[in-house]
Coordinates of C-alpha atoms and ligand atoms in Angstrom, one line a residue:
M1 CA 134.7 90.2 126.1
S2 CA 131.5 91.5 123.7
Q3 CA 132.6 94.2 120.9
R4 CA 130.5 97.0 120.1
L5 CA 130.1 98.1 116.5
N6 CA 128.4 100.9 115.1
G7 CA 126.7 101.4 111.8
I8 CA 123.9 102.9 109.9
A9 CA 120.3 102.7 111.1
A10 CA 118.5 101.7 108.1
S11 CA 115.6 99.8 109.3
P12 CA 114.5 99.6 112.8
G13 CA 113.7 96.6 115.5
I14 CA 115.8 94.5 117.3
A15 CA 117.0 90.9 116.8
I16 CA 119.5 88.3 118.9
A17 CA 120.8 85.5 116.8
Q18 CA 124.0 83.9 115.5
A19 CA 125.8 85.1 113.0
Y20 CA 125.7 83.9 109.2
V21 CA 128.7 85.6 107.4
L22 CA 128.0 85.3 103.9
K23 CA 131.2 85.2 102.1
T24 CA 130.8 86.2 98.4
K25 CA 133.4 84.6 96.2
T26 CA 135.0 87.2 93.6
Y27 CA 136.3 85.7 90.8
H28 CA 139.4 86.3 88.9
P29 CA 139.4 84.4 86.0
V30 CA 142.6 84.0 83.8
R31 CA 143.1 84.6 80.3
G32 CA 142.8 81.5 78.1
T33 CA 142.4 80.7 74.3
V34 CA 139.7 78.5 73.3
N35 CA 140.1 76.0 70.3
D36 CA 136.8 75.2 70.1
I37 CA 134.9 78.4 69.4
Q38 CA 131.5 77.0 69.0
A39 CA 131.3 75.1 72.0
E40 CA 132.6 78.0 74.0
T41 CA 130.0 80.1 72.6
E42 CA 127.4 77.5 73.5
R43 CA 128.7 77.2 77.1
F44 CA 128.3 80.9 77.2
R45 CA 124.4 81.1 75.5
N46 CA 123.2 78.4 78.0
T47 CA 125.0 80.2 81.4
V48 CA 122.5 83.2 80.1
A49 CA 119.9 81.2 79.6
H50 CA 120.1 79.6 83.0
A51 CA 120.8 82.8 84.5
K52 CA 117.7 84.0 82.7
Q53 CA 115.5 81.0 84.2
E54 CA 116.8 81.6 87.7
L55 CA 115.9 85.7 87.4
Q56 CA 112.5 85.0 86.0
T57 CA 111.9 82.9 89.3
I58 CA 113.4 85.4 92.0
R59 CA 111.2 88.4 90.0
D60 CA 107.9 86.0 90.3
M61 CA 108.8 85.5 94.1
T62 CA 109.6 88.8 94.7
E63 CA 106.3 89.9 93.2
V64 CA 104.2 88.1 95.5
K65 CA 106.5 88.9 98.7
L66 CA 107.1 92.4 98.1
G67 CA 105.2 93.4 95.2
A68 CA 105.5 94.6 91.4
Q69 CA 107.5 97.9 92.1
K70 CA 110.2 95.9 94.0
A71 CA 110.5 93.0 91.2
E72 CA 111.4 95.8 89.2
I73 CA 114.8 95.4 89.8
F74 CA 114.9 91.7 88.5
E75 CA 113.5 93.3 85.2
A76 CA 116.2 95.5 84.8
H77 CA 118.8 91.9 85.2
L78 CA 116.9 90.3 82.5
M79 CA 117.1 93.4 80.2
L80 CA 120.8 93.3 80.8
L81 CA 120.9 89.9 79.9
E82 CA 119.4 90.9 76.5
D83 CA 121.3 94.2 76.1
P84 CA 123.3 93.4 72.5
D85 CA 126.0 96.1 74.2
F86 CA 126.8 93.6 77.0
I87 CA 125.9 90.2 75.7
D88 CA 126.9 90.6 72.0
V89 CA 130.3 92.2 72.9
I90 CA 131.1 89.1 75.1
L91 CA 130.1 86.7 72.2
E92 CA 132.2 88.6 70.2
K93 CA 135.0 88.2 72.3
I94 CA 134.6 84.8 72.3
E95 CA 134.6 84.3 68.7
Q96 CA 136.8 86.9 67.3
E97 CA 139.4 86.9 70.1
R98 CA 138.9 83.4 70.9
L99 CA 139.1 83.8 74.6
N100 CA 137.7 82.3 77.3
A101 CA 133.7 82.9 78.2
E102 CA 134.8 83.2 81.9
F103 CA 137.8 85.8 81.0
S104 CA 135.3 87.4 78.3
L105 CA 132.5 88.0 80.7
H106 CA 134.8 89.6 83.1
E107 CA 136.4 91.9 80.9
V108 CA 133.0 93.3 79.4
S109 CA 131.4 93.8 82.9
Q110 CA 134.2 95.2 84.6
G111 CA 134.2 97.8 81.3
F112 CA 130.6 98.4 81.9
I113 CA 130.8 98.5 85.7
E114 CA 133.4 101.5 85.7
M115 CA 131.6 103.3 82.8
L116 CA 128.7 103.7 85.2
L117 CA 130.1 104.5 88.1
S118 CA 131.7 107.3 86.6
M119 CA 128.4 108.7 85.8
D120 CA 127.4 111.9 87.1
N121 CA 123.7 110.7 87.7
E122 CA 123.4 108.9 90.6
L123 CA 120.7 106.2 89.5
L124 CA 123.1 105.4 86.5
R125 CA 125.8 104.7 89.3
E126 CA 123.6 102.4 91.3
R127 CA 123.0 100.5 88.2
A128 CA 126.6 99.2 88.6
A129 CA 125.1 97.0 91.4
D130 CA 122.8 95.1 88.9
V131 CA 126.1 94.4 86.5
R132 CA 127.9 93.0 89.7
D133 CA 124.8 91.0 90.7
V134 CA 124.2 89.4 87.1
T135 CA 128.1 88.8 86.5
G136 CA 128.3 86.9 89.8
R137 CA 125.4 84.8 89.0
M138 CA 126.8 83.9 85.5
M139 CA 130.4 83.8 86.9
S140 CA 129.7 81.2 89.3
R141 CA 127.3 79.1 86.8
L142 CA 130.5 79.1 84.4
Y143 CA 132.8 77.8 87.6
G144 CA 130.1 75.5 88.7
D145 CA 129.3 77.2 91.9
A146 CA 126.4 77.5 93.6
Y147 CA 125.6 81.4 93.3
S148 CA 123.7 82.4 96.2
T149 CA 124.9 81.0 99.6
I150 CA 121.9 82.6 101.3
S151 CA 119.8 79.6 100.4
D152 CA 122.1 77.8 102.7
I153 CA 121.1 79.5 105.6
A154 CA 119.2 76.9 107.9
E155 CA 119.1 78.0 111.3
E156 CA 117.7 81.5 112.8
S157 CA 120.4 84.0 112.0
I158 CA 121.6 87.5 111.5
L159 CA 123.2 87.9 108.4
I160 CA 126.6 89.5 107.7
A161 CA 127.8 90.4 104.4
E162 CA 129.9 93.1 102.7
D163 CA 126.5 94.3 100.8
L164 CA 123.9 92.5 100.1
T165 CA 122.6 92.6 96.1
P166 CA 119.1 92.9 95.6
S167 CA 118.6 89.5 94.4
D168 CA 120.2 88.5 97.8
T169 CA 117.6 90.1 99.7
A170 CA 114.9 89.3 98.1
Q171 CA 115.9 85.3 98.3
L172 CA 115.9 86.1 102.4
D173 CA 114.0 83.6 104.3
L174 CA 112.2 85.8 106.5
N175 CA 111.0 82.8 108.7
I176 CA 114.7 82.5 109.9
V177 CA 116.9 85.6 109.0
R178 CA 115.9 87.8 111.9
G179 CA 117.8 91.1 110.4
F180 CA 120.7 91.9 108.5
V181 CA 124.6 93.7 108.9
T182 CA 126.5 95.4 105.8
E183 CA 130.1 96.5 105.8
I184 CA 129.0 99.0 103.2
G185 CA 126.1 101.1 102.0
S186 CA 124.1 104.0 103.2
R187 CA 120.3 104.5 104.0
T188 CA 119.1 104.7 100.3
S189 CA 121.7 101.8 98.9
H190 CA 119.2 98.9 97.6
S191 CA 120.0 96.8 100.6
A192 CA 118.7 99.4 102.9
I193 CA 115.6 100.1 100.9
M194 CA 114.4 96.7 100.8
A195 CA 115.0 96.2 104.2
R196 CA 112.7 98.9 105.3
S197 CA 109.8 97.4 102.9
L198 CA 110.8 93.9 104.4
G199 CA 110.3 95.4 108.0
L200 CA 113.7 93.5 108.7
P201 CA 115.9 95.1 111.3
A202 CA 119.0 96.0 109.3
I203 CA 122.1 98.1 110.0
V204 CA 124.3 99.1 107.2
G205 CA 128.2 100.6 106.5
A206 CA 129.0 99.0 109.9
G207 CA 132.8 98.6 108.2
A208 CA 135.2 96.3 107.5
A209 CA 135.0 94.8 111.4
A210 CA 131.5 93.3 110.7
G211 CA 133.2 91.1 108.0
R212 CA 135.3 89.6 110.7
I213 CA 132.8 88.5 112.9
A214 CA 132.7 84.4 112.8
S215 CA 130.0 83.0 111.9
G216 CA 127.8 81.0 114.7
V217 CA 129.0 83.6 117.2
T218 CA 125.6 85.5 118.8
V219 CA 124.9 88.8 117.9
I220 CA 122.8 91.6 119.2
L221 CA 121.1 93.8 116.4
D222 CA 119.5 97.0 117.7
A223 CA 118.9 98.2 114.2
S224 CA 116.7 101.1 116.3
E225 CA 119.8 102.9 117.8
G226 CA 122.3 101.4 114.6
C227 CA 124.4 99.1 116.9
V228 CA 126.1 95.5 117.0
I229 CA 126.8 93.5 120.1
V230 CA 128.9 90.6 119.0
D231 CA 129.5 87.7 121.5
P232 CA 127.3 89.5 124.3
D233 CA 127.8 88.8 128.0
A234 CA 124.8 87.1 130.0
E235 CA 123.9 90.7 131.4
E236 CA 123.6 92.0 127.8
L237 CA 121.5 89.5 126.5
E238 CA 119.2 89.7 129.5
A239 CA 119.0 93.4 128.8
Y240 CA 118.2 93.1 125.0
R241 CA 116.0 90.2 125.4
S242 CA 113.6 92.3 127.7
K243 CA 114.1 95.5 125.4
K244 CA 113.1 93.3 122.4
A245 CA 110.3 91.7 124.2
Q246 CA 109.1 95.2 124.8
Y247 CA 109.9 96.7 121.2
D248 CA 108.2 93.7 119.7
L249 CA 105.1 94.1 121.9
R250 CA 104.8 97.6 121.1
Q251 CA 105.0 97.1 117.2
Q252 CA 102.1 94.5 117.5
E253 CA 100.1 96.8 119.5
L254 CA 100.8 99.7 117.2
A255 CA 100.3 97.6 114.3
K256 CA 96.5 97.7 115.3
L257 CA 95.9 100.9 114.6
K258 CA 96.9 100.9 111.0
D259 CA 93.5 101.3 109.7
Q260 CA 92.2 103.1 112.5
P261 CA 90.9 106.8 112.2
T262 CA 93.0 109.3 114.5
I263 CA 90.3 110.2 117.2
S264 CA 91.3 111.6 120.5
Q265 CA 89.5 110.3 123.4
D266 CA 87.1 113.3 123.6
G267 CA 85.9 112.0 120.1
H268 CA 88.0 114.7 118.0
Q269 CA 89.4 113.4 114.8
V270 CA 92.6 114.8 113.0
E271 CA 94.3 113.7 109.8
L272 CA 97.8 111.7 110.3
A273 CA 99.8 112.3 107.0
A274 CA 103.3 111.3 106.0
N275 CA 106.4 113.5 104.5
I276 CA 108.1 111.8 101.5
G277 CA 110.9 112.3 99.4
S278 CA 110.4 109.9 96.6
V279 CA 108.4 107.0 95.5
E280 CA 110.2 104.3 97.4
D281 CA 109.1 105.9 100.4
L282 CA 105.4 104.8 99.6
Q283 CA 105.7 101.3 100.9
K284 CA 105.9 102.5 104.3
V285 CA 103.5 105.2 104.3
L286 CA 100.8 102.7 102.9
S287 CA 102.3 100.0 106.0
N288 CA 102.2 102.6 108.7
G289 CA 98.5 103.6 107.9
A290 CA 99.1 106.9 106.8
E291 CA 95.9 108.9 106.1
G292 CA 97.4 110.9 103.4
I293 CA 100.7 112.7 102.0
G294 CA 101.2 115.9 103.8
L295 CA 104.6 116.7 102.1
F296 CA 106.0 115.5 99.1
R297 CA 109.6 117.3 98.7
T298 CA 109.6 117.4 95.2
E299 CA 113.3 118.9 95.3
F300 CA 114.7 115.2 95.8
L301 CA 113.6 114.6 91.9
Y302 CA 115.8 117.4 91.1
M303 CA 118.8 115.9 93.1
G304 CA 121.5 113.1 92.4
R305 CA 121.4 113.6 88.5
S306 CA 123.0 115.9 85.8
S307 CA 119.9 117.8 84.0
F308 CA 116.6 119.1 85.1
P309 CA 113.8 116.2 85.1
T310 CA 111.3 116.9 82.2
E311 CA 107.9 117.6 82.5
E312 CA 107.2 113.9 81.3
E313 CA 109.6 112.4 83.9
Q314 CA 107.8 114.5 86.7
F315 CA 104.2 113.6 85.4
S316 CA 104.9 109.9 85.8
V317 CA 106.3 110.3 89.0
Y318 CA 103.4 112.2 90.2
K319 CA 100.7 110.4 88.7
H320 CA 102.2 107.5 90.3
V321 CA 102.1 108.8 93.6
L322 CA 98.3 109.9 93.4
E323 CA 97.1 106.6 92.2
K324 CA 99.1 104.7 94.9
M325 CA 97.4 107.2 97.5
E326 CA 94.0 106.0 95.9
G327 CA 92.2 108.8 96.2
K328 CA 93.3 110.2 99.8
P329 CA 94.8 113.6 100.0
V330 CA 98.6 114.0 98.5
V331 CA 100.1 117.5 99.0
I332 CA 103.0 118.0 96.7
R333 CA 105.3 121.0 97.2
T334 CA 106.6 122.7 94.4
L335 CA 110.5 123.0 94.0
D336 CA 112.0 124.2 97.5
I337 CA 115.6 124.4 96.2
G338 CA 118.6 126.7 97.5
G339 CA 119.4 126.9 101.1
D340 CA 121.0 123.7 102.5
K341 CA 119.6 121.8 99.2
E342 CA 121.9 122.5 96.1
L343 CA 122.0 121.1 92.3
S344 CA 125.0 120.4 90.8
Y345 CA 123.8 121.4 87.3
M346 CA 122.3 124.8 88.5
K347 CA 124.2 127.6 89.5
L348 CA 123.1 129.8 92.0
P349 CA 124.7 133.0 92.7
Q350 CA 127.1 132.8 95.4
E351 CA 125.2 134.3 98.2
S352 CA 126.6 135.0 101.9
N353 CA 123.3 133.8 103.4
P354 CA 121.8 131.2 101.5
F355 CA 118.9 130.5 103.9
L356 CA 118.1 134.0 103.6
G357 CA 118.4 134.2 99.5
L358 CA 117.2 133.5 96.3
R359 CA 115.4 129.7 97.4
A360 CA 112.3 127.8 97.1
L361 CA 109.5 129.9 95.4
R362 CA 111.7 133.0 95.4
L363 CA 113.8 131.4 92.7
C364 CA 111.0 129.7 90.6
L365 CA 109.6 133.2 90.6
D366 CA 112.8 133.9 88.9
R367 CA 113.1 131.2 86.8
Q368 CA 109.7 130.9 85.5
D369 CA 111.0 128.4 82.9
L370 CA 111.5 125.5 85.5
F371 CA 108.4 126.5 87.7
R372 CA 106.2 126.1 84.7
T373 CA 107.4 122.8 83.5
Q374 CA 106.6 121.3 87.5
L375 CA 103.5 123.0 87.4
R376 CA 102.2 121.6 84.2
A377 CA 103.5 118.0 85.2
L378 CA 101.4 118.5 88.6
L379 CA 98.5 120.1 86.4
R380 CA 98.3 117.0 84.4
A381 CA 98.9 114.6 87.2
S382 CA 95.9 115.9 88.8
Q383 CA 93.3 113.5 87.5
Y384 CA 94.7 110.4 89.0
G385 CA 94.0 111.2 92.8
Q386 CA 93.6 114.1 95.1
L387 CA 96.0 116.3 94.6
K388 CA 96.7 119.5 96.5
I389 CA 99.7 122.0 95.7
M390 CA 101.7 123.6 97.9
F391 CA 104.0 126.7 97.7
P392 CA 107.4 126.9 99.9
M393 CA 108.9 130.2 101.3
I394 CA 106.1 132.8 100.9
A395 CA 107.1 136.1 102.9
V396 CA 104.6 138.1 101.2
L397 CA 101.3 138.0 99.3
S398 CA 102.9 139.2 96.2
E399 CA 104.5 135.8 95.9
L400 CA 101.7 134.0 96.4
L401 CA 99.4 135.9 94.0
E402 CA 101.9 135.8 91.5
A403 CA 102.7 131.7 91.6
K404 CA 98.7 131.3 91.6
R405 CA 98.8 133.5 88.5
L406 CA 101.3 131.5 86.7
L407 CA 99.2 128.2 88.0
Q408 CA 96.1 129.5 86.4
E409 CA 97.9 130.4 83.3
E410 CA 99.2 126.9 82.8
K411 CA 96.0 125.2 83.7
D412 CA 94.4 127.6 81.2
K413 CA 97.1 126.4 78.3
L414 CA 96.6 122.9 79.3
L415 CA 93.1 123.0 78.9
Q416 CA 93.3 124.9 75.4
E417 CA 95.5 121.8 74.2
G418 CA 92.7 119.5 75.4
A419 CA 94.4 117.8 78.3
A420 CA 92.8 116.6 81.4
V421 CA 93.0 118.5 84.6
A422 CA 91.1 117.7 87.5
G423 CA 88.3 120.3 88.1
R424 CA 89.0 121.3 91.7
I425 CA 92.8 121.3 92.9
E426 CA 93.2 122.6 96.2
V427 CA 96.0 125.2 96.4
G428 CA 98.0 126.1 100.1
M429 CA 100.9 127.6 101.1
M430 CA 103.5 126.5 103.6
I431 CA 104.0 129.0 106.6
E432 CA 107.7 129.0 107.4
V433 CA 108.6 132.6 107.5
P434 CA 107.4 134.8 110.3
A435 CA 106.0 137.1 108.2
A436 CA 103.5 135.1 106.5
A437 CA 102.6 133.7 110.3
L438 CA 101.8 137.2 111.7
A439 CA 100.1 138.4 108.5
A440 CA 98.1 134.5 108.1
D441 CA 94.7 136.1 108.3
Q442 CA 95.5 138.2 105.1
F443 CA 97.0 135.0 103.4
A444 CA 94.0 132.7 104.4
Q445 CA 91.9 134.6 102.1
E446 CA 93.8 133.4 99.2
V447 CA 94.5 129.9 100.0
D448 CA 92.5 126.7 100.8
F449 CA 95.4 125.2 103.6
F450 CA 98.1 126.1 105.3
S451 CA 100.8 123.8 106.1
I452 CA 103.3 125.0 109.0
G453 CA 106.9 124.6 108.3
T454 CA 108.6 124.4 111.7
N455 CA 111.8 123.5 110.7
D456 CA 112.4 126.9 109.0
L457 CA 109.5 128.7 111.0
I458 CA 111.6 127.8 114.1
Q459 CA 115.1 129.1 112.3
Y460 CA 114.1 132.5 111.3
T461 CA 111.7 133.0 114.4
M462 CA 114.9 132.3 116.6
A463 CA 117.4 133.6 113.8
A464 CA 119.8 130.2 114.5
D465 CA 120.6 128.6 111.5
R466 CA 118.8 124.9 111.9
M467 CA 122.3 123.1 110.5
N468 CA 124.4 125.1 113.1
E469 CA 125.1 122.7 116.3
T470 CA 126.5 125.9 118.6
V471 CA 123.3 127.3 118.3
A472 CA 121.1 124.5 118.4
Y473 CA 119.9 124.8 121.6
L474 CA 117.8 127.5 120.2
Y475 CA 115.8 125.2 118.0
Q476 CA 112.9 124.9 120.5
P477 CA 109.4 123.7 119.0
C478 CA 107.5 124.1 122.5
H479 CA 109.0 127.7 122.9
P480 CA 106.0 130.3 123.9
A481 CA 107.0 132.3 120.8
I482 CA 106.6 129.3 118.7
L483 CA 103.4 128.2 120.1
R484 CA 101.6 131.4 119.9
L485 CA 103.1 131.9 116.1
I486 CA 101.0 128.6 115.4
Q487 CA 98.3 129.6 117.5
M488 CA 97.8 132.7 115.3
V489 CA 98.2 130.9 111.9
I490 CA 95.6 128.6 113.2
R491 CA 93.1 130.9 114.3
A492 CA 93.3 133.0 111.2
A493 CA 92.6 130.2 108.8
E494 CA 89.8 129.1 111.0
A495 CA 88.2 132.3 110.6
E496 CA 88.2 131.8 106.9
G497 CA 87.0 127.9 107.5
K498 CA 90.1 127.1 105.6
W499 CA 92.4 123.7 107.6
V500 CA 96.1 123.9 108.8
G501 CA 98.4 121.3 108.6
M502 CA 102.0 121.0 110.1
C503 CA 104.4 119.6 107.9
G504 CA 107.9 120.3 109.9
E505 CA 109.1 117.8 112.4
M506 CA 107.3 119.2 115.3
A507 CA 104.2 117.6 113.9
G508 CA 105.7 114.0 114.8
D509 CA 107.1 115.4 118.3
E510 CA 105.3 113.2 121.1
T511 CA 105.9 116.4 123.6
A512 CA 104.1 118.4 120.9
I513 CA 101.3 116.9 119.9
P514 CA 99.1 117.5 122.8
L515 CA 99.9 121.1 122.4
L516 CA 99.1 121.0 118.7
L517 CA 96.0 119.1 119.1
G518 CA 94.8 121.7 121.8
L519 CA 95.5 124.3 119.3
G520 CA 93.5 123.0 116.7
L521 CA 95.8 121.6 114.3
H522 CA 93.6 119.5 111.4
E523 CA 96.4 117.8 109.9
F524 CA 99.8 116.2 111.2
S525 CA 102.4 115.2 108.7
M526 CA 105.5 113.4 109.7
S527 CA 107.6 110.3 108.7
A528 CA 105.6 107.3 108.3
S529 CA 107.5 105.3 111.4
S530 CA 106.2 108.3 113.4
I531 CA 102.6 107.9 112.4
L532 CA 101.5 104.7 114.4
P533 CA 102.9 106.3 117.8
A534 CA 101.6 109.5 116.9
R535 CA 98.1 107.6 116.5
A536 CA 98.6 105.8 119.5
L537 CA 99.2 109.0 121.7
I538 CA 96.1 111.1 120.2
H539 CA 93.6 108.1 120.9
G540 CA 94.5 108.6 124.7
L541 CA 94.4 112.7 124.8
S542 CA 91.3 114.8 125.1
R543 CA 91.0 117.3 122.9
T544 CA 88.9 119.5 125.0
E545 CA 91.3 119.3 128.2
W546 CA 94.5 120.5 126.0
A547 CA 92.7 123.3 124.7
E548 CA 91.6 124.5 127.9
R549 CA 95.4 124.2 129.1
I550 CA 96.7 126.1 126.0
P551 CA 96.4 129.9 127.6
Q552 CA 98.2 128.8 130.6
V553 CA 100.8 127.2 128.5
L554 CA 101.3 130.1 126.2
A555 CA 101.5 132.3 129.2
M556 CA 104.9 130.2 130.4
R557 CA 108.1 131.8 130.0
S558 CA 110.6 129.0 128.6
Q559 CA 110.2 125.8 126.9
Q560 CA 111.5 123.8 129.6
E561 CA 108.2 124.9 131.6
I562 CA 106.0 123.8 128.8
T563 CA 107.5 120.4 128.1
D564 CA 107.6 119.7 131.9
Y565 CA 103.7 120.8 132.1
V566 CA 103.1 118.7 129.0
H567 CA 104.9 115.5 130.7
K568 CA 103.5 115.5 134.0
F569 CA 100.1 114.7 132.1
T570 CA 101.3 112.5 129.2
R571 CA 103.8 110.4 131.4
S572 CA 101.2 109.8 133.9
E573 CA 98.5 109.0 131.4
A574 CA 100.8 106.4 129.9
Ligands
PEP601 C1 109.9 122.9 107.1 O1 110.7 124.1 106.9 O2 109.5 122.9 108.1 C2 109.7 122.2 106.2 C3 108.9 121.2 106.2 O3 110.4 122.3 104.9 P1 112.0 121.6 104.7 O4 112.5 120.5 106.0 O5 112.1 120.8 103.8 O6 112.6 122.6 104.8
MG602 MG1 111.1 124.4 105.2

């Protein structure tokens, strides 16, 4: 009978092939004393040299296959091989304590790994995987084993492993490896990130049961749903073959739209942009044909570390994003911390209602030092692309005016210091508090654009916590109350000749898109993987017809009535 395992859908797609179970060898070297110290150090130095050579080859291969950024991982490995705190300490053990090379390497690398794992900083903790990878490579050389068995894969396979190191992933032969499953890992682990940039279906964190799959058995990988079917029966195979065929066909069709503009059937053009949280997301943004970045959630730069990012650190991230986007618009949102997003190193006051408390711009106006640092980094980066600065969570005009004043002050200071700042930087705000939507006509006089944050706008309009499952039924993007607010915001902006985007989840919702098009939304910003399906949908819609339907829709009394109405057209048009 077939067996079903569930894991984290790390990179979408469907694959059917036989399992190839990668058994990585763990070495437990025994302590030994050496007589010929010179020969032992020589043996170790040769191992280091050999590892360097291998890694240089892998780095070059990765650069060609995946680009320079992904190849940087191996730069870190190479640096470790030159790090005196690592290599010289091992050599000292051999020379002074007369210990064998295997044991010395094991001792020092274990110490390194433990030290890294105890760090507060997530990025440093992740480096432990690099040390393990490099150690495994050297250890296998010392023992005379072949390091990676990935190169043994000779037939179409789905790779199953406890975890995959960066060098494992880089060595995958994409002509035969159809996808992979790991026992451990998260959506942000190295292997998951690599899979997404390779476009390889992958499930991570499938648990120890995945390790018990036998090599050679047929496996179905439904990485869009996050499930693995081991040893499927004929019926399951048939069902998934046809699901896969449909999926693949749809992907091929969608890929053709990558460089096309987003124009409705009746010739109305809109912009499809992507939401990002880090530079790691850029690869997908570009490969999915985003026309810009509609929301860069900068708070992720502040998370998973033990202190605030410096102006310099932020500057280099913003510059990198702007350069990668090659002149396409990039909306960077200032820090939106508080509510559900906390910083371990910043003590926020205990609040009974953090979502209604000192968060986002409110906090930035209270902690101006933090805010000014970010504004300076943004202004300095502005000359590297088309930067637009956006403020979150504004409720009243005075907040916007104060934020703009601080921005102007920092700009003046930079110019006085002789720094280069772009001549014109659009400044906008998120509309995510109902008060701002209702007074949008007044705000529109003070900004260059709006971006509607429906995730919060819905929670505040419905007075229903977006994290609370028990009131999830109130999370209704297509409710007439929400649609009316959106209409109000778009009309107010248009009256002032300003543009309106949307960066909440609603912008990528296929039921909402026809309505948003009809309402006149200019820019839709969503997760990168939703862009091509949204573009395909808009190509088949008539902006004029949907605009004509809006009055009737806004008069409807429930979300259900509205979604049924939309589906009547879209499902028959499809
Ligand atoms: C929103 O509220 O819709 C939004 C995009 O911001 P976040 O989800 O980061 O709160
Ligand atoms: Mg929000």
